[in-house]
Amino acid sequence: SLIHRRDFDAAERNIAVIKQRFGNEPRVMLAEAQFHERQGEPDKAVQTCEQILARPGAKESDAFLAALILRHANRLDLLVEHFK
């Protein structure tokens, strides 16, 4: 992916286009969180993951992927709080 290749400008443009088309679909939000994480913006990544976890009926797979990002940001406390 563009994020893994560190082509952040192209990745940011692609995410913007995808967000226009699909809105705040969890997979789009996960891509955005991963983008922020790789950009060195952990606070933005964490905030996006919190939004994913707060969605009613969040899928387990989305929660798992958000948890991986939260783990990398040393914020698993947010995941634990969500599942209390």
Tab-separated table of N, CA and C in Angstrom, residues 1-35:
chain	number	residue	atom	x	y	z
A	1	SER	N	0.839	-1.188	0.000
A	1	SER	CA	0.000	0.000	0.000
A	1	SER	C	0.877	1.242	0.000
A	2	LEU	N	0.271	2.342	-0.301
A	2	LEU	CA	1.006	3.608	-0.325
A	2	LEU	C	1.541	3.968	1.048
A	3	ILE	N	0.801	3.612	2.085
A	3	ILE	CA	1.235	3.917	3.449
A	3	ILE	C	2.491	3.113	3.771
A	4	HIS	N	2.485	1.824	3.448
A	4	HIS	CA	3.645	0.978	3.724
A	4	HIS	C	4.867	1.434	2.934
A	5	ARG	N	4.647	1.961	1.733
A	5	ARG	CA	5.764	2.455	0.913
A	5	ARG	C	6.176	3.862	1.325
A	6	ARG	N	5.471	4.410	2.306
A	6	ARG	CA	5.734	5.738	2.849
A	6	ARG	C	5.521	6.856	1.823
A	7	ASP	N	4.619	6.607	0.893
A	7	ASP	CA	4.216	7.638	-0.068
A	7	ASP	C	3.020	8.357	0.545
A	8	PHE	N	3.317	9.181	1.538
A	8	PHE	CA	2.268	9.776	2.352
A	8	PHE	C	1.411	10.788	1.592
A	9	ASP	N	2.011	11.505	0.660
A	9	ASP	CA	1.217	12.472	-0.106
A	9	ASP	C	0.138	11.766	-0.919
A	10	ALA	N	0.531	10.706	-1.625
A	10	ALA	CA	-0.439	9.949	-2.419
A	10	ALA	C	-1.454	9.258	-1.523
A	11	ALA	N	-0.997	8.724	-0.398
A	11	ALA	CA	-1.904	8.049	0.534
A	11	ALA	C	-2.947	9.024	1.066
A	12	GLU	N	-2.514	10.221	1.408
A	12	GLU	CA	-3.444	11.220	1.931
A	12	GLU	C	-4.490	11.600	0.882
A	13	ARG	N	-4.062	11.759	-0.360
A	13	ARG	CA	-5.006	12.062	-1.436
A	13	ARG	C	-6.003	10.924	-1.622
A	14	ASN	N	-5.508	9.692	-1.613
A	14	ASN	CA	-6.399	8.532	-1.786
A	14	ASN	C	-7.406	8.418	-0.651
A	15	ILE	N	-6.960	8.640	0.554
A	15	ILE	CA	-7.871	8.572	1.697
A	15	ILE	C	-8.951	9.642	1.570
A	16	ALA	N	-8.577	10.835	1.128
A	16	ALA	CA	-9.561	11.912	0.961
A	16	ALA	C	-10.614	11.532	-0.075
A	17	VAL	N	-10.184	10.936	-1.176
A	17	VAL	CA	-11.122	10.516	-2.218
A	17	VAL	C	-12.036	9.407	-1.700
A	18	ILE	N	-11.467	8.454	-0.996
A	18	ILE	CA	-12.252	7.332	-0.460
A	18	ILE	C	-13.247	7.833	0.586
A	19	LYS	N	-12.826	8.786	1.424
A	19	LYS	CA	-13.741	9.341	2.430
A	19	LYS	C	-14.909	10.055	1.773
A	20	GLN	N	-14.659	10.730	0.655
A	20	GLN	CA	-15.757	11.399	-0.050
A	20	GLN	C	-16.756	10.383	-0.566
A	21	ARG	N	-16.252	9.254	-1.007
A	21	ARG	CA	-17.133	8.246	-1.598
A	21	ARG	C	-17.835	7.390	-0.547
A	22	PHE	N	-17.110	6.991	0.485
A	22	PHE	CA	-17.667	6.045	1.461
A	22	PHE	C	-17.909	6.643	2.834
A	23	GLY	N	-17.554	7.888	3.044
A	23	GLY	CA	-17.794	8.525	4.333
A	23	GLY	C	-16.976	7.899	5.441
A	24	ASN	N	-17.585	7.793	6.595
A	24	ASN	CA	-16.888	7.264	7.766
A	24	ASN	C	-17.114	5.769	7.942
A	25	GLU	N	-16.933	5.018	6.884
A	25	GLU	CA	-16.988	3.562	6.948
A	25	GLU	C	-15.774	3.113	7.767
A	26	PRO	N	-15.953	2.140	8.675
A	26	PRO	CA	-14.855	1.758	9.566
A	26	PRO	C	-13.546	1.409	8.854
A	27	ARG	N	-13.603	0.742	7.728
A	27	ARG	CA	-12.354	0.382	7.027
A	27	ARG	C	-11.625	1.623	6.520
A	28	VAL	N	-12.374	2.622	6.131
A	28	VAL	CA	-11.762	3.883	5.694
A	28	VAL	C	-11.122	4.563	6.899
A	29	MET	N	-11.837	4.547	8.018
A	29	MET	CA	-11.302	5.154	9.233
A	29	MET	C	-10.049	4.432	9.707
A	30	LEU	N	-10.012	3.109	9.556
A	30	LEU	CA	-8.821	2.352	9.932
A	30	LEU	C	-7.632	2.734	9.060
A	31	ALA	N	-7.867	2.915	7.779
A	31	ALA	CA	-6.784	3.349	6.884
A	31	ALA	C	-6.278	4.723	7.307
A	32	GLU	N	-7.214	5.584	7.678
A	32	GLU	CA	-6.837	6.921	8.124
A	32	GLU	C	-6.035	6.847	9.428
A	33	ALA	N	-6.446	5.995	10.352
A	33	ALA	CA	-5.720	5.833	11.614
A	33	ALA	C	-4.309	5.302	11.357
A	34	GLN	N	-4.203	4.334	10.466
A	34	GLN	CA	-2.890	3.788	10.121
A	34	GLN	C	-2.017	4.874	9.482
A	35	PHE	N	-2.620	5.671	8.631
A	35	PHE	CA	-1.903	6.780	8.010
A	35	PHE	C	-1.331	7.710	9.082
